[in-house]
PDB file of C-alpha atoms in Angstrom:
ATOM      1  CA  UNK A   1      12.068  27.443   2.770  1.00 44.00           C
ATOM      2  CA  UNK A   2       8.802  27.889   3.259  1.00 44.00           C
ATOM      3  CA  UNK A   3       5.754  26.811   0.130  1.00 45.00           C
ATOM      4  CA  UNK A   4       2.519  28.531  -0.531  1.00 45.00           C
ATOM      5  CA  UNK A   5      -0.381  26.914  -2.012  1.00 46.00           C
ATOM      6  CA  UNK A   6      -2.769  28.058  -3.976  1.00 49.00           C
ATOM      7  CA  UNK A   7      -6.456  27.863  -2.193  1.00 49.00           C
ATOM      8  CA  UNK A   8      -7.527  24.400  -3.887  1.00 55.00           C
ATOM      9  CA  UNK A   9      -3.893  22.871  -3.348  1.00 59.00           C
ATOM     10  CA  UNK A  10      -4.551  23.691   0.501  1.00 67.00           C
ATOM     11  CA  UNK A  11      -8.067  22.054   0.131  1.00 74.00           C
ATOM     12  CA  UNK A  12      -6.920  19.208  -1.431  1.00 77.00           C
ATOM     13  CA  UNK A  13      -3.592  18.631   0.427  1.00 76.00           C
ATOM     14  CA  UNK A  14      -5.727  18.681   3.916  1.00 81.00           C
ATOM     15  CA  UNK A  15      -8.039  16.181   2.357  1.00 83.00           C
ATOM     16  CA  UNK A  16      -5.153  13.902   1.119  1.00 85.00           C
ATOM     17  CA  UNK A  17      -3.817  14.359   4.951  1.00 84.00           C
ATOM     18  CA  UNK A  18      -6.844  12.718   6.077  1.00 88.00           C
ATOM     19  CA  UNK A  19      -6.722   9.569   3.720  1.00 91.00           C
ATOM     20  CA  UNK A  20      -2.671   9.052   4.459  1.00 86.00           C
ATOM     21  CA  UNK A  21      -3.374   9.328   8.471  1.00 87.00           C
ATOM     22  CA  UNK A  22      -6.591   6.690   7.900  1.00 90.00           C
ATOM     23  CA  UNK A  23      -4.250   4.616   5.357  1.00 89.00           C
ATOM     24  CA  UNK A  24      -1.235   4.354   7.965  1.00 87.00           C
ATOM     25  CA  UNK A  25      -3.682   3.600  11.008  1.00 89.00           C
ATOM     26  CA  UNK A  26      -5.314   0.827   8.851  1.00 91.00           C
ATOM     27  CA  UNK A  27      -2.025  -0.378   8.261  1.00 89.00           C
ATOM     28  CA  UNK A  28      -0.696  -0.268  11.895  1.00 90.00           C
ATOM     29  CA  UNK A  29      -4.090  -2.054  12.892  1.00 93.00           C
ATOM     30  CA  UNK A  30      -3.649  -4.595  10.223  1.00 91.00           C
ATOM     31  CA  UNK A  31       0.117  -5.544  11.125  1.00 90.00           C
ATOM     32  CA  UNK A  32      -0.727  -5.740  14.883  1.00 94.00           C
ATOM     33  CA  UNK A  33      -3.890  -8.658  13.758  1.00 94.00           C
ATOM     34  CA  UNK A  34      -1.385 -10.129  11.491  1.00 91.00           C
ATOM     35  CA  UNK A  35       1.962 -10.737  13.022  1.00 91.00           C
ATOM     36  CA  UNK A  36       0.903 -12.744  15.675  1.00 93.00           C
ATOM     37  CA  UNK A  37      -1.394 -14.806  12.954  1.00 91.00           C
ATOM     38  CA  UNK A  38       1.078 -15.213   9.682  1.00 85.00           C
ATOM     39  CA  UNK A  39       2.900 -18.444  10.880  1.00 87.00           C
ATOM     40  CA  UNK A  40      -0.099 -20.304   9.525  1.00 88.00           C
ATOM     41  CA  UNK A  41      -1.889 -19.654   6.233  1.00 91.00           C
ATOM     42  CA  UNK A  42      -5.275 -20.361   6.805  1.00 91.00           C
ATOM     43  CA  UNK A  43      -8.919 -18.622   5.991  1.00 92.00           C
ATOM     44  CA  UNK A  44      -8.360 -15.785   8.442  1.00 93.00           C
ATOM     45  CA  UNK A  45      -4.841 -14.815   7.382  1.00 93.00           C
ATOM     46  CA  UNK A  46      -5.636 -15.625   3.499  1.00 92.00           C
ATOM     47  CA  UNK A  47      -8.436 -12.802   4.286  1.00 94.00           C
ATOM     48  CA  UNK A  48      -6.449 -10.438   5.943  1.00 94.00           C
ATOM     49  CA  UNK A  49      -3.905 -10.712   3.055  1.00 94.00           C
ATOM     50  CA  UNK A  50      -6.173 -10.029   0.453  1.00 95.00           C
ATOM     51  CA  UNK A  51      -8.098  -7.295   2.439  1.00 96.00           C
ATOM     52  CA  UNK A  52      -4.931  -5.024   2.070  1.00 95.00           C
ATOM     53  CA  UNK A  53      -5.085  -4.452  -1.221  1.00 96.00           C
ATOM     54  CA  UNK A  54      -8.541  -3.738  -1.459  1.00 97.00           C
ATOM     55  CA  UNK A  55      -8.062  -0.902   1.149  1.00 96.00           C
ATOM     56  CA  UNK A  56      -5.523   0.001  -0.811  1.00 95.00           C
ATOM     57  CA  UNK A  57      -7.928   0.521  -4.126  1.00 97.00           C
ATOM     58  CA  UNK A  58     -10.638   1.918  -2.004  1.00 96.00           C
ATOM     59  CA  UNK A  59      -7.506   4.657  -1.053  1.00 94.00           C
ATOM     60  CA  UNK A  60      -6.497   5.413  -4.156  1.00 94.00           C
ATOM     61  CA  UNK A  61      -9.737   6.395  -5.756  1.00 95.00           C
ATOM     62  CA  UNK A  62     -10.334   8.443  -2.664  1.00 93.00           C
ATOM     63  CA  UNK A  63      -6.988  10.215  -3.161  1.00 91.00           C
ATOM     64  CA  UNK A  64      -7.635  10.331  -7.133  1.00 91.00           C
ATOM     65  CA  UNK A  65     -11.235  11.615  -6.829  1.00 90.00           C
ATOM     66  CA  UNK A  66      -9.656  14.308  -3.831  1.00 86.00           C
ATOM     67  CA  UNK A  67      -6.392  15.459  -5.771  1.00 80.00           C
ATOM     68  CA  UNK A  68      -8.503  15.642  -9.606  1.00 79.00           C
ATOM     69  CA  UNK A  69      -7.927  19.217  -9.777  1.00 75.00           C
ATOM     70  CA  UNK A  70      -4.556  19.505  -8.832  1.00 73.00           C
ATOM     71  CA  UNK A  71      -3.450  16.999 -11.899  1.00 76.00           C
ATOM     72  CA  UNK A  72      -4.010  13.711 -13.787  1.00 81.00           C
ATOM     73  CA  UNK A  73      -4.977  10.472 -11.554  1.00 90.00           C
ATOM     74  CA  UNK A  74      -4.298   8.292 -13.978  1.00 92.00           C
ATOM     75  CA  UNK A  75      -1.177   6.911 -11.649  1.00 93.00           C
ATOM     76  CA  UNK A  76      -3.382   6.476  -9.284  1.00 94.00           C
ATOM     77  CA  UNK A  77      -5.387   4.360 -11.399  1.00 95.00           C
ATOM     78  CA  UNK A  78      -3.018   2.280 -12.173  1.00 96.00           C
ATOM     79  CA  UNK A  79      -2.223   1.600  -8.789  1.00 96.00           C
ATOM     80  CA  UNK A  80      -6.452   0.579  -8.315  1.00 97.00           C
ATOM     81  CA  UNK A  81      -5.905  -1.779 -11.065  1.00 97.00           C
ATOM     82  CA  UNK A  82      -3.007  -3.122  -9.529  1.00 97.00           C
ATOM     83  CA  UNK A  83      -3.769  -3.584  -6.402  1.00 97.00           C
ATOM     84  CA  UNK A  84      -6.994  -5.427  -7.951  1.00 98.00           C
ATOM     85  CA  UNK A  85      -4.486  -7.909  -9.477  1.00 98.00           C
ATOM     86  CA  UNK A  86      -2.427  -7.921  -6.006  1.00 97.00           C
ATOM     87  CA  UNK A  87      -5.925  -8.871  -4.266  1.00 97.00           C
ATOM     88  CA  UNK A  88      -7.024 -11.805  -6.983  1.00 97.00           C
ATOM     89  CA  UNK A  89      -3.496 -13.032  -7.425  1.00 97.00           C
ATOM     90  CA  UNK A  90      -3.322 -13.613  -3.485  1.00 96.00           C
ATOM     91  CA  UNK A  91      -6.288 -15.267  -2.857  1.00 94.00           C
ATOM     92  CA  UNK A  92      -5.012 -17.565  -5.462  1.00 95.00           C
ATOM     93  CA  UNK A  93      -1.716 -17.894  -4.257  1.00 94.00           C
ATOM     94  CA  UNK A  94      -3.140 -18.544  -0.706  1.00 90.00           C
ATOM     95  CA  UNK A  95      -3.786 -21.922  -1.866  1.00 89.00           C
ATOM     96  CA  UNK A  96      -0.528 -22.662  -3.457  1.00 91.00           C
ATOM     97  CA  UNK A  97       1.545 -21.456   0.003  1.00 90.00           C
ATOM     98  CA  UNK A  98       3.256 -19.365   2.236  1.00 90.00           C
ATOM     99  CA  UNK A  99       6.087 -18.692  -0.677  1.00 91.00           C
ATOM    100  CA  UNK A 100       3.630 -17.595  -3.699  1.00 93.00           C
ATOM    101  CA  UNK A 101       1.988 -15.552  -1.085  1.00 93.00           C
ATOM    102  CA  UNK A 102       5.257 -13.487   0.002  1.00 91.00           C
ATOM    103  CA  UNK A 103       5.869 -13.350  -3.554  1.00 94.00           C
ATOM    104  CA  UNK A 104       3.010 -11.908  -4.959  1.00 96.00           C
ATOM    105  CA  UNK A 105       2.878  -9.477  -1.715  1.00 93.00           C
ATOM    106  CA  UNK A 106       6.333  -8.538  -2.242  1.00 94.00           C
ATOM    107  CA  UNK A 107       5.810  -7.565  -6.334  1.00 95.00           C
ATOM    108  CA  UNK A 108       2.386  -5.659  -5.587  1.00 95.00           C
ATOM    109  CA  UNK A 109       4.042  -3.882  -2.639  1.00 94.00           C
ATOM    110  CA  UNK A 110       7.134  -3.044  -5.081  1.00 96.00           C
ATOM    111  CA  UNK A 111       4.816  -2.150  -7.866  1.00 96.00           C
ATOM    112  CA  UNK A 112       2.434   0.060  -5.598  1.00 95.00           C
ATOM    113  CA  UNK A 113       5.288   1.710  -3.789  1.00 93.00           C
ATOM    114  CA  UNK A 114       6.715   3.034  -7.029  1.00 96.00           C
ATOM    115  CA  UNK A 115       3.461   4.604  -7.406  1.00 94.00           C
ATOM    116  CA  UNK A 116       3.196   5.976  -4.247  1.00 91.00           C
ATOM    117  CA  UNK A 117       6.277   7.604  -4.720  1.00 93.00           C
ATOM    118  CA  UNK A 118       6.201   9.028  -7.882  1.00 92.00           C
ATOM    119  CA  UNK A 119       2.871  10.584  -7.190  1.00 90.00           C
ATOM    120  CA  UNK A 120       3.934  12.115  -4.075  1.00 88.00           C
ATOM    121  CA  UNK A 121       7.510  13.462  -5.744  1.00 91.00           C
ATOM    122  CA  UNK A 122       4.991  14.372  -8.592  1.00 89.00           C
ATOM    123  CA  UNK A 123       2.455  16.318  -6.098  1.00 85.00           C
ATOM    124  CA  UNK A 124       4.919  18.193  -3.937  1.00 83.00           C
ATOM    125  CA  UNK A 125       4.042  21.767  -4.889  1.00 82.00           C
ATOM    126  CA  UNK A 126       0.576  20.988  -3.259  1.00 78.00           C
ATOM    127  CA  UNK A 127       2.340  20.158   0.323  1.00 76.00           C
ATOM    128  CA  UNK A 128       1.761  17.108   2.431  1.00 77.00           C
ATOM    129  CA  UNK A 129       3.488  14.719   0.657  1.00 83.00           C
ATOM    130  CA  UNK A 130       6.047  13.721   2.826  1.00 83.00           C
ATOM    131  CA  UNK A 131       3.616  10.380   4.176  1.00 84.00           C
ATOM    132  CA  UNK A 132       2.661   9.176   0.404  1.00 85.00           C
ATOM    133  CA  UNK A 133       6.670   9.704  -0.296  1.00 87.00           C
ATOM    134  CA  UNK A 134       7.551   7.808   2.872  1.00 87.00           C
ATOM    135  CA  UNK A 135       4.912   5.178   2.660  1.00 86.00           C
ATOM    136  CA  UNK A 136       5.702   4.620  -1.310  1.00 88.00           C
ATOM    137  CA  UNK A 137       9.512   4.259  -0.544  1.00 89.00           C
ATOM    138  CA  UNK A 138       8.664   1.748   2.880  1.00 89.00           C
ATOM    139  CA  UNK A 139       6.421  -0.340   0.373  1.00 89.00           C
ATOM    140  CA  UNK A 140       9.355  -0.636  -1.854  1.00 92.00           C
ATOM    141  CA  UNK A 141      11.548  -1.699   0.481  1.00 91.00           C
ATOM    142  CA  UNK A 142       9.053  -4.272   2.237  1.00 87.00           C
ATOM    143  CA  UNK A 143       7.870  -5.534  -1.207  1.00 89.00           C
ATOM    144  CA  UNK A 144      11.879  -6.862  -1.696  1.00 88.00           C
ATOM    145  CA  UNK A 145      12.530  -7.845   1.357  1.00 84.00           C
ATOM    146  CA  UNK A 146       9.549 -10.475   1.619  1.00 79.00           C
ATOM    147  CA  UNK A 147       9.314 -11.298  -1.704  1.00 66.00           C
ATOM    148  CA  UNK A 148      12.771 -12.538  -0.796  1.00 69.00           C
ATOM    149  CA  UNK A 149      12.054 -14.259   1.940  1.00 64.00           C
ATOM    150  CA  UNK A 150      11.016 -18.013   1.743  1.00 59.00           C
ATOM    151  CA  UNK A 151       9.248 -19.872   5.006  1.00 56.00           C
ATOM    152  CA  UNK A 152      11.281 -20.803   7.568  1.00 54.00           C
ATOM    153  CA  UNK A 153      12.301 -24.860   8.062  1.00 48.00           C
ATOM    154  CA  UNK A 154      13.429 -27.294  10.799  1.00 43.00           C
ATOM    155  CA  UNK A 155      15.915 -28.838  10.270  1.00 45.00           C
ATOM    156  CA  UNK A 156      16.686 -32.193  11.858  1.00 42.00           C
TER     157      UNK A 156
END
């Protein structure tokens, strides 16, 4: 089955293209300088953490301020205000530990990921949804599974 869009939609959706391909590099780039670095919880990683969410805000006023036209942003909004919280909570929780840290990650990624996905479902007449839908429901699932999972022990 094949969709037509009107002329803005096809604006718009190539626009929104854009923003997911330079939110999913970001993200690629930002899990390659992290894995190797979140054993330890120190300045650098503590920066990186909260440095996701604040891409993430900068993203989502991109994408609200792109898709205006094509229906309400408040969703997206939401998600800036969120991912505000996500970015104060973790540099908060940085000092507490590796544990507060995976939890707050894991409810902002849940929380965000929701968003992400309902506003792609939402936006599918436009076209080019299928990488908010995907990277909405991957959020979700990340967002349990660490916020789940508790630092690792030796035991003796």
């Amino acid at each position: 089955m094949t969709t037509v869009a009107a002329p803005g939609f096809s604006t718009t959706a190539s626009a929104l293209r854009r923003l997911y391909f330079v939110r999913f590099a970001f993200a690629i780039v930002w899990a390659l300088v992290m894995i190797p670095l979140a054993k330890d919880l120190n300045p650098l990683t503590a920066t990186l953490l909260v440095l996701y969410p604040l891409f993430d805000v900068a993203a989502a006023i991109i994408d609200a301020r792109a898709s205006r036209a094509t229906g309400s942003p408040t969703l997206l909004y939401v998600n800036v205000a969120i991912s505000l919280l996500a970015a104060v909570g973790l540099a908060f929780a940085g000092a507490s530990g590796i544990p507060e840290v995976l939890r707050v990650w894991g409810a902002w990624a849940i929380v965000a990921g929701l968003i992400q996905l309902i506003v792609g479902v939402t936006r599918r007449k436009m076209g080019g949804q299928w990488p908010m839908i995907i990277s909405g429901g991957i959020s979700v699932l990340a967002g349990g599974r660490s916020s789940r999972l508790r630092p690792r022990t030796t035991q003796r």
